[in-house]
PDB file of C-alpha atoms and ligand atoms in Angstrom:
ATOM      1  CA  MET F   1     150.930  10.792  23.140  1.00 40.00           C
ATOM      2  CA  ALA F   2     150.352   8.287  25.958  1.00 40.00           C
ATOM      3  CA  LYS F   3     152.427   5.150  25.994  1.00 41.00           C
ATOM      4  CA  ASP F   4     153.070   2.263  28.329  1.00 36.00           C
ATOM      5  CA  ALA F   5     155.589   3.604  30.828  1.00 37.00           C
ATOM      6  CA  GLY F   6     156.346   0.120  32.156  1.00 37.00           C
ATOM      7  CA  TRP F   7     155.282   1.099  35.648  1.00 39.00           C
ATOM      8  CA  ARG F   8     156.187  -0.994  38.573  1.00 38.00           C
ATOM      9  CA  GLN F   9     152.836  -0.760  40.258  1.00 49.00           C
ATOM     10  CA  HIS F  10     152.271  -1.645  43.872  1.00 59.00           C
ATOM     11  CA  LEU F  11     148.855  -1.777  45.391  1.00 64.00           C
ATOM     12  CA  VAL F  12     148.533  -0.302  48.837  1.00 66.00           C
ATOM     13  CA  GLY F  13     146.137  -2.433  50.856  1.00 58.00           C
ATOM     14  CA  LEU F  14     142.575  -1.327  51.276  1.00 58.00           C
ATOM     15  CA  PRO F  15     140.311  -3.920  52.911  1.00 54.00           C
ATOM     16  CA  LYS F  16     137.438  -5.252  50.797  1.00 52.00           C
ATOM     17  CA  ARG F  17     134.900  -3.158  52.663  1.00 52.00           C
ATOM     18  CA  ASN F  18     137.029  -0.102  53.076  1.00 52.00           C
ATOM     19  CA  HIS F  19     136.033   2.797  55.266  1.00 61.00           C
ATOM     20  CA  SER F  20     137.392   6.257  55.640  1.00 77.00           C
ATOM     21  CA  SER F  21     140.064   5.402  58.208  1.00 82.00           C
ATOM     22  CA  ALA F  22     141.382   2.649  55.892  1.00 83.00           C
ATOM     23  CA  ALA F  23     141.488   5.165  53.055  1.00 85.00           C
ATOM     24  CA  VAL F  24     143.378   7.645  55.251  1.00 89.00           C
ATOM     25  CA  ARG F  25     145.904   4.920  56.135  1.00 91.00           C
ATOM     26  CA  ALA F  26     146.347   3.975  52.470  1.00 91.00           C
ATOM     27  CA  LYS F  27     146.799   7.637  51.500  1.00 94.00           C
ATOM     28  CA  ALA F  28     149.390   8.067  54.221  1.00 96.00           C
ATOM     29  CA  THR F  29     151.236   4.866  53.246  1.00 95.00           C
ATOM     30  CA  LEU F  30     151.638   5.813  49.629  1.00 96.00           C
ATOM     31  CA  ARG F  31     152.734   9.342  50.588  1.00 98.00           C
ATOM     32  CA  ARG F  32     155.316   7.880  52.972  1.00 98.00           C
ATOM     33  CA  ASN F  33     156.569   5.643  50.120  1.00 97.00           C
ATOM     34  CA  VAL F  34     156.849   8.621  47.761  1.00 98.00           C
ATOM     35  CA  MET F  35     158.664  10.719  50.377  1.00 98.00           C
ATOM     36  CA  ASN F  36     161.102   7.891  51.130  1.00 98.00           C
ATOM     37  CA  ALA F  37     161.797   7.459  47.401  1.00 97.00           C
ATOM     38  CA  VAL F  38     162.763  11.147  47.159  1.00 98.00           C
ATOM     39  CA  GLY F  39     164.515  11.031  50.551  1.00 98.00           C
ATOM     40  CA  ALA F  40     162.712  12.602  53.508  1.00 98.00           C
ATOM     41  CA  ASP F  41     165.635  14.908  54.251  1.00 98.00           C
ATOM     42  CA  GLN F  42     165.542  16.171  50.664  1.00 98.00           C
ATOM     43  CA  ALA F  43     161.769  16.331  50.229  1.00 98.00           C
ATOM     44  CA  HIS F  44     160.347  19.835  49.735  1.00 98.00           C
ATOM     45  CA  VAL F  45     156.598  19.439  49.737  1.00 99.00           C
ATOM     46  CA  PHE F  46     153.925  21.621  48.175  1.00 99.00           C
ATOM     47  CA  ASP F  47     150.582  20.380  49.525  1.00 98.00           C
ATOM     48  CA  ALA F  48     148.068  21.993  47.146  1.00 98.00           C
ATOM     49  CA  PHE F  49     144.907  20.723  48.889  1.00 98.00           C
ATOM     50  CA  ALA F  50     146.263  20.944  52.414  1.00 98.00           C
ATOM     51  CA  GLY F  51     142.929  20.818  54.257  1.00 97.00           C
ATOM     52  CA  ASP F  52     143.136  20.539  58.023  1.00 96.00           C
ATOM     53  CA  GLY F  53     146.509  18.831  57.802  1.00 97.00           C
ATOM     54  CA  GLY F  54     145.731  15.119  58.044  1.00 96.00           C
ATOM     55  CA  MET F  55     148.533  14.175  55.642  1.00 97.00           C
ATOM     56  CA  TYR F  56     150.845  16.756  57.212  1.00 98.00           C
ATOM     57  CA  ARG F  57     150.419  15.152  60.637  1.00 97.00           C
ATOM     58  CA  ALA F  58     150.655  11.625  59.196  1.00 97.00           C
ATOM     59  CA  VAL F  59     153.626  12.083  56.838  1.00 98.00           C
ATOM     60  CA  TRP F  60     154.710  15.475  55.549  1.00 98.00           C
ATOM     61  CA  HIS F  61     155.862  16.837  58.920  1.00 98.00           C
ATOM     62  CA  ASP F  62     158.891  14.534  58.413  1.00 98.00           C
ATOM     63  CA  ALA F  63     159.864  16.226  55.127  1.00 98.00           C
ATOM     64  CA  ALA F  64     162.748  18.692  54.885  1.00 98.00           C
ATOM     65  CA  SER F  65     160.265  21.479  54.155  1.00 98.00           C
ATOM     66  CA  TYR F  66     156.535  21.883  53.709  1.00 98.00           C
ATOM     67  CA  VAL F  67     154.174  24.546  52.374  1.00 98.00           C
ATOM     68  CA  GLY F  68     150.440  24.002  52.210  1.00 98.00           C
ATOM     69  CA  CYS F  69     147.675  25.732  50.299  1.00 98.00           C
ATOM     70  CA  ASP F  70     143.944  25.716  50.883  1.00 98.00           C
ATOM     71  CA  LEU F  71     140.944  27.868  50.118  1.00 97.00           C
ATOM     72  CA  VAL F  72     140.195  27.764  53.842  1.00 97.00           C
ATOM     73  CA  PHE F  73     142.377  29.233  56.570  1.00 97.00           C
ATOM     74  CA  HIS F  74     143.314  26.625  59.189  1.00 96.00           C
ATOM     75  CA  ARG F  75     144.551  27.948  62.484  1.00 95.00           C
ATOM     76  CA  ASP F  76     147.701  25.884  63.062  1.00 96.00           C
ATOM     77  CA  ASP F  77     151.471  26.101  62.747  1.00 95.00           C
ATOM     78  CA  ARG F  78     151.813  24.995  59.106  1.00 98.00           C
ATOM     79  CA  PRO F  79     153.207  27.505  56.622  1.00 98.00           C
ATOM     80  CA  ALA F  80     150.429  27.839  54.074  1.00 98.00           C
ATOM     81  CA  PHE F  81     148.936  29.952  51.334  1.00 98.00           C
ATOM     82  CA  VAL F  82     145.247  30.664  51.776  1.00 98.00           C
ATOM     83  CA  GLY F  83     143.720  30.880  48.332  1.00 98.00           C
ATOM     84  CA  ASP F  84     143.088  29.079  45.103  1.00 98.00           C
ATOM     85  CA  ASN F  85     145.942  26.666  44.444  1.00 98.00           C
ATOM     86  CA  ARG F  86     145.688  27.298  40.679  1.00 98.00           C
ATOM     87  CA  ARG F  87     146.666  30.919  41.193  1.00 98.00           C
ATOM     88  CA  VAL F  88     149.401  30.011  43.666  1.00 98.00           C
ATOM     89  CA  LEU F  89     150.834  27.282  41.408  1.00 98.00           C
ATOM     90  CA  ARG F  90     150.987  29.747  38.523  1.00 98.00           C
ATOM     91  CA  CYS F  91     152.946  32.302  40.589  1.00 97.00           C
ATOM     92  CA  LEU F  92     155.308  30.254  42.749  1.00 98.00           C
ATOM     93  CA  GLU F  93     158.823  29.198  41.769  1.00 98.00           C
ATOM     94  CA  LEU F  94     158.010  25.485  41.459  1.00 98.00           C
ATOM     95  CA  ALA F  95     161.671  24.473  41.187  1.00 98.00           C
ATOM     96  CA  ASP F  96     161.798  24.970  44.969  1.00 98.00           C
ATOM     97  CA  PHE F  97     159.593  21.884  45.406  1.00 98.00           C
ATOM     98  CA  ASN F  98     160.154  18.246  44.542  1.00 98.00           C
ATOM     99  CA  VAL F  99     157.005  16.696  46.019  1.00 99.00           C
ATOM    100  CA  PHE F 100     153.524  17.842  44.983  1.00 99.00           C
ATOM    101  CA  ASP F 101     150.442  16.597  46.812  1.00 98.00           C
ATOM    102  CA  LEU F 102     147.155  16.913  44.880  1.00 98.00           C
ATOM    103  CA  ASP F 103     144.675  15.484  47.374  1.00 97.00           C
ATOM    104  CA  ALA F 104     141.550  16.836  45.680  1.00 95.00           C
ATOM    105  CA  TYR F 105     138.034  15.667  46.429  1.00 83.00           C
ATOM    106  CA  GLY F 106     137.233  15.523  42.723  1.00 88.00           C
ATOM    107  CA  CYS F 107     139.566  16.586  39.956  1.00 94.00           C
ATOM    108  CA  PRO F 108     143.329  17.183  40.461  1.00 97.00           C
ATOM    109  CA  TRP F 109     144.165  17.492  36.751  1.00 97.00           C
ATOM    110  CA  GLU F 110     144.033  21.250  36.309  1.00 97.00           C
ATOM    111  CA  GLN F 111     146.632  21.585  39.060  1.00 98.00           C
ATOM    112  CA  ALA F 112     148.635  18.650  37.624  1.00 98.00           C
ATOM    113  CA  TYR F 113     148.614  20.370  34.222  1.00 98.00           C
ATOM    114  CA  ILE F 114     149.912  23.662  35.663  1.00 98.00           C
ATOM    115  CA  ILE F 115     152.689  21.815  37.496  1.00 98.00           C
ATOM    116  CA  ALA F 116     153.566  19.766  34.399  1.00 98.00           C
ATOM    117  CA  LYS F 117     153.817  22.893  32.249  1.00 98.00           C
ATOM    118  CA  ARG F 118     155.928  24.805  34.780  1.00 98.00           C
ATOM    119  CA  ARG F 119     158.086  22.171  36.504  1.00 98.00           C
ATOM    120  CA  LYS F 120     160.441  20.450  34.083  1.00 98.00           C
ATOM    121  CA  LEU F 121     162.844  17.876  35.474  1.00 98.00           C
ATOM    122  CA  ARG F 122     166.572  17.849  34.901  1.00 98.00           C
ATOM    123  CA  PRO F 123     167.954  14.517  33.610  1.00 98.00           C
ATOM    124  CA  GLY F 124     168.222  12.168  36.587  1.00 98.00           C
ATOM    125  CA  GLU F 125     166.226  14.421  38.910  1.00 98.00           C
ATOM    126  CA  THR F 126     163.582  12.687  41.034  1.00 98.00           C
ATOM    127  CA  ILE F 127     160.293  14.150  42.160  1.00 98.00           C
ATOM    128  CA  GLY F 128     157.167  12.796  43.823  1.00 98.00           C
ATOM    129  CA  LEU F 129     153.538  13.415  42.903  1.00 98.00           C
ATOM    130  CA  THR F 130     150.527  12.197  44.854  1.00 98.00           C
ATOM    131  CA  ILE F 131     147.059  12.376  43.399  1.00 97.00           C
ATOM    132  CA  THR F 132     143.530  11.755  44.603  1.00 95.00           C
ATOM    133  CA  GLU F 133     141.132  11.362  41.675  1.00 92.00           C
ATOM    134  CA  GLY F 134     137.427  11.144  42.373  1.00 90.00           C
ATOM    135  CA  GLN F 135     135.552  11.357  39.102  1.00 86.00           C
ATOM    136  CA  ALA F 136     134.159   7.803  38.979  1.00 83.00           C
ATOM    137  CA  MET F 137     130.522   8.882  39.415  1.00 82.00           C
ATOM    138  CA  LYS F 138     130.899  11.684  36.893  1.00 85.00           C
ATOM    139  CA  LEU F 139     132.418   9.263  34.387  1.00 84.00           C
ATOM    140  CA  LYS F 140     129.699   6.696  35.032  1.00 82.00           C
ATOM    141  CA  PHE F 141     127.040   9.195  34.045  1.00 82.00           C
ATOM    142  CA  GLY F 142     128.864  10.378  30.981  1.00 81.00           C
ATOM    143  CA  GLY F 143     130.827  13.398  32.159  1.00 83.00           C
ATOM    144  CA  MET F 144     134.492  14.215  32.513  1.00 87.00           C
ATOM    145  CA  SER F 145     136.249  17.356  33.635  1.00 90.00           C
ATOM    146  CA  ASN F 146     137.762  19.404  30.823  1.00 91.00           C
ATOM    147  CA  ALA F 147     141.106  19.128  32.595  1.00 94.00           C
ATOM    148  CA  LEU F 148     141.055  15.304  32.558  1.00 94.00           C
ATOM    149  CA  GLY F 149     140.027  15.394  28.890  1.00 91.00           C
ATOM    150  CA  LEU F 150     142.950  17.708  28.199  1.00 94.00           C
ATOM    151  CA  VAL F 151     145.654  15.801  30.055  1.00 96.00           C
ATOM    152  CA  ALA F 152     144.379  12.378  28.936  1.00 94.00           C
ATOM    153  CA  ASP F 153     144.170  13.791  25.392  1.00 92.00           C
ATOM    154  CA  VAL F 154     140.728  12.365  24.632  1.00 88.00           C
ATOM    155  CA  ASP F 155     137.938  14.016  22.686  1.00 77.00           C
ATOM    156  CA  PHE F 156     134.966  11.878  23.780  1.00 68.00           C
ATOM    157  CA  ARG F 157     134.104  13.830  26.874  1.00 65.00           C
ATOM    158  CA  ARG F 158     130.430  12.881  26.926  1.00 66.00           C
ATOM    159  CA  MET F 159     129.801   9.147  26.804  1.00 69.00           C
ATOM    160  CA  ALA F 160     127.858   7.165  29.388  1.00 70.00           C
ATOM    161  CA  GLY F 161     129.670   4.371  31.236  1.00 71.00           C
ATOM    162  CA  MET F 162     133.164   5.830  31.017  1.00 76.00           C
ATOM    163  CA  ALA F 163     133.876   4.717  34.594  1.00 75.00           C
ATOM    164  CA  LYS F 164     134.873   1.330  33.132  1.00 77.00           C
ATOM    165  CA  GLY F 165     137.706   3.124  31.363  1.00 82.00           C
ATOM    166  CA  GLN F 166     138.881   5.063  34.412  1.00 85.00           C
ATOM    167  CA  ASP F 167     142.102   3.009  34.764  1.00 86.00           C
ATOM    168  CA  TRP F 168     142.943   3.649  31.125  1.00 89.00           C
ATOM    169  CA  LEU F 169     142.194   7.360  31.446  1.00 91.00           C
ATOM    170  CA  MET F 170     144.368   7.619  34.584  1.00 92.00           C
ATOM    171  CA  ALA F 171     147.223   5.866  32.783  1.00 93.00           C
ATOM    172  CA  ARG F 172     147.000   8.210  29.786  1.00 94.00           C
ATOM    173  CA  ALA F 173     146.766  11.282  32.006  1.00 96.00           C
ATOM    174  CA  ILE F 174     149.742  10.233  34.138  1.00 97.00           C
ATOM    175  CA  ASN F 175     151.919   9.317  31.152  1.00 97.00           C
ATOM    176  CA  ASN F 176     151.138  12.604  29.449  1.00 98.00           C
ATOM    177  CA  ILE F 177     151.899  14.580  32.630  1.00 98.00           C
ATOM    178  CA  ALA F 178     155.252  12.760  32.882  1.00 98.00           C
ATOM    179  CA  ASP F 179     155.976  13.489  29.202  1.00 98.00           C
ATOM    180  CA  MET F 180     155.249  17.199  29.694  1.00 98.00           C
ATOM    181  CA  MET F 181     157.674  17.289  32.626  1.00 98.00           C
ATOM    182  CA  GLY F 182     160.411  15.573  30.625  1.00 98.00           C
ATOM    183  CA  ALA F 183     160.248  12.579  32.919  1.00 98.00           C
ATOM    184  CA  ARG F 184     159.146   8.980  33.166  1.00 97.00           C
ATOM    185  CA  VAL F 185     157.284   7.280  35.976  1.00 97.00           C
ATOM    186  CA  THR F 186     159.609   4.952  37.862  1.00 96.00           C
ATOM    187  CA  ARG F 187     157.396   3.966  40.801  1.00 96.00           C
ATOM    188  CA  ARG F 188     153.674   3.928  41.302  1.00 95.00           C
ATOM    189  CA  TRP F 189     151.585   2.998  44.314  1.00 95.00           C
ATOM    190  CA  GLU F 190     147.856   2.938  44.166  1.00 92.00           C
ATOM    191  CA  ALA F 191     144.811   2.261  46.312  1.00 90.00           C
ATOM    192  CA  VAL F 192     141.290   2.277  44.913  1.00 85.00           C
ATOM    193  CA  GLY F 193     138.367   2.892  47.216  1.00 81.00           C
ATOM    194  CA  ASN F 194     135.704   0.251  46.725  1.00 69.00           C
ATOM    195  CA  VAL F 195     132.777   1.970  48.333  1.00 65.00           C
ATOM    196  CA  GLY F 196     130.953   5.169  47.400  1.00 64.00           C
ATOM    197  CA  SER F 197     132.653   7.170  44.705  1.00 70.00           C
ATOM    198  CA  ARG F 198     135.569   4.749  44.003  1.00 79.00           C
ATOM    199  CA  MET F 199     138.380   7.198  44.698  1.00 87.00           C
ATOM    200  CA  PHE F 200     141.788   6.550  43.186  1.00 90.00           C
ATOM    201  CA  TYR F 201     144.732   7.295  45.508  1.00 93.00           C
ATOM    202  CA  ILE F 202     147.977   7.355  43.547  1.00 95.00           C
ATOM    203  CA  GLY F 203     151.596   7.941  44.521  1.00 97.00           C
ATOM    204  CA  LEU F 204     154.163   8.474  41.765  1.00 97.00           C
ATOM    205  CA  VAL F 205     157.892   8.862  41.547  1.00 98.00           C
ATOM    206  CA  LEU F 206     159.100  10.580  38.366  1.00 98.00           C
ATOM    207  CA  ARG F 207     162.637  10.732  37.078  1.00 98.00           C
ATOM    208  CA  GLY F 208     163.947  13.252  34.576  1.00 98.00           C
ATOM    209  CA  SER F 209     165.025  11.674  31.312  1.00 95.00           C
TER     210      SER F 209
HETATM  211  C1  SAM I 301     140.346  16.169  50.437  1.00 94.69           C
HETATM  212  S1  SAM I 301     140.543  17.705  51.268  1.00 94.69           S
HETATM  213  C2  SAM I 301     142.261  17.684  51.621  1.00 94.69           C
HETATM  214  C3  SAM I 301     142.653  16.882  52.813  1.00 94.69           C
HETATM  215  C4  SAM I 301     144.074  17.132  53.213  1.00 94.69           C
HETATM  216  N1  SAM I 301     145.003  16.784  52.161  1.00 94.69           N
HETATM  217  C5  SAM I 301     144.468  16.438  54.501  1.00 94.69           C
HETATM  218  O1  SAM I 301     145.487  15.780  54.503  1.00 94.69           O
HETATM  219  O2  SAM I 301     143.775  16.582  55.503  1.00 94.69           O
HETATM  220  C6  SAM I 301     140.445  18.884  49.963  1.00 94.69           C
HETATM  221  C7  SAM I 301     140.788  20.302  50.375  1.00 94.69           C
HETATM  222  O3  SAM I 301     141.052  21.049  49.203  1.00 94.69           O
HETATM  223  C8  SAM I 301     140.604  22.369  49.384  1.00 94.69           C
HETATM  224  N2  SAM I 301     140.438  22.920  48.037  1.00 94.69           N
HETATM  225  C9  SAM I 301     139.522  22.616  47.097  1.00 94.69           C
HETATM  226  N3  SAM I 301     139.736  23.309  45.958  1.00 94.69           N
HETATM  227  C10 SAM I 301     140.832  24.098  46.187  1.00 94.69           C
HETATM  228  C11 SAM I 301     141.551  25.045  45.405  1.00 94.69           C
HETATM  229  N4  SAM I 301     141.203  25.327  44.134  1.00 94.69           N
HETATM  230  N5  SAM I 301     142.626  25.641  45.957  1.00 94.69           N
HETATM  231  C12 SAM I 301     143.009  25.361  47.233  1.00 94.69           C
HETATM  232  N6  SAM I 301     142.354  24.467  48.025  1.00 94.69           N
HETATM  233  C13 SAM I 301     141.289  23.837  47.512  1.00 94.69           C
HETATM  234  C14 SAM I 301     139.349  22.242  50.210  1.00 94.69           C
HETATM  235  O4  SAM I 301     139.126  23.432  50.944  1.00 94.69           O
HETATM  236  C15 SAM I 301     139.686  21.039  51.114  1.00 94.69           C
HETATM  237  O5  SAM I 301     140.202  21.483  52.339  1.00 94.69           O
END
């Protein structure tokens, strides 16, 4: 199913010894790029892992509209669902949104799969998708979430040392998500954390085909 989408990939700078504030800056930069590609005044953001609003304050407050979601209630002015984003994503009219932020600590693929199944693109339509993927340690020790196995369409979910193939798995997962949405990836920005759990921060622009 996965194929080379011919991405134009741009790396967002993370210093060699990156630290959390550098990662936050990189995350914000690629989100700003995605929002600008959609057009800030046309960007309707669903922030599925909204947390305490770091990315809202850094970027999404400039979007035309914003709705967050988090398991935890945060006492601030953001419109937000408090609950499990998987339930919310299954119920909401997703056509109302054209930017989806999946800033998970670990695995964003279950949410990406729900979105891909429910949010098809019209030909020529543009949407943004931002992803934080943090399964490097799990992959290193031979595990993989079922959701990543499903969207990457691989059946070897228990094999030590899979972290070496994380780029390849990400590429398959992203291409398959785009396929499911009836779209292709036209822009991609990425930053890879090089300390700790080697987080992947990815910003995508998809266009309906
Ligand atoms: C990495 S933090 C998000 C940071 C946030 N994007 C920001 O800009 O500050 C991950 C957040 O996802 C929330 N979370 C984890 N699983 C969730 C789920 N299934 N549904 C909704 N929120 C979830 C956690 O409560 C946590 O606040």
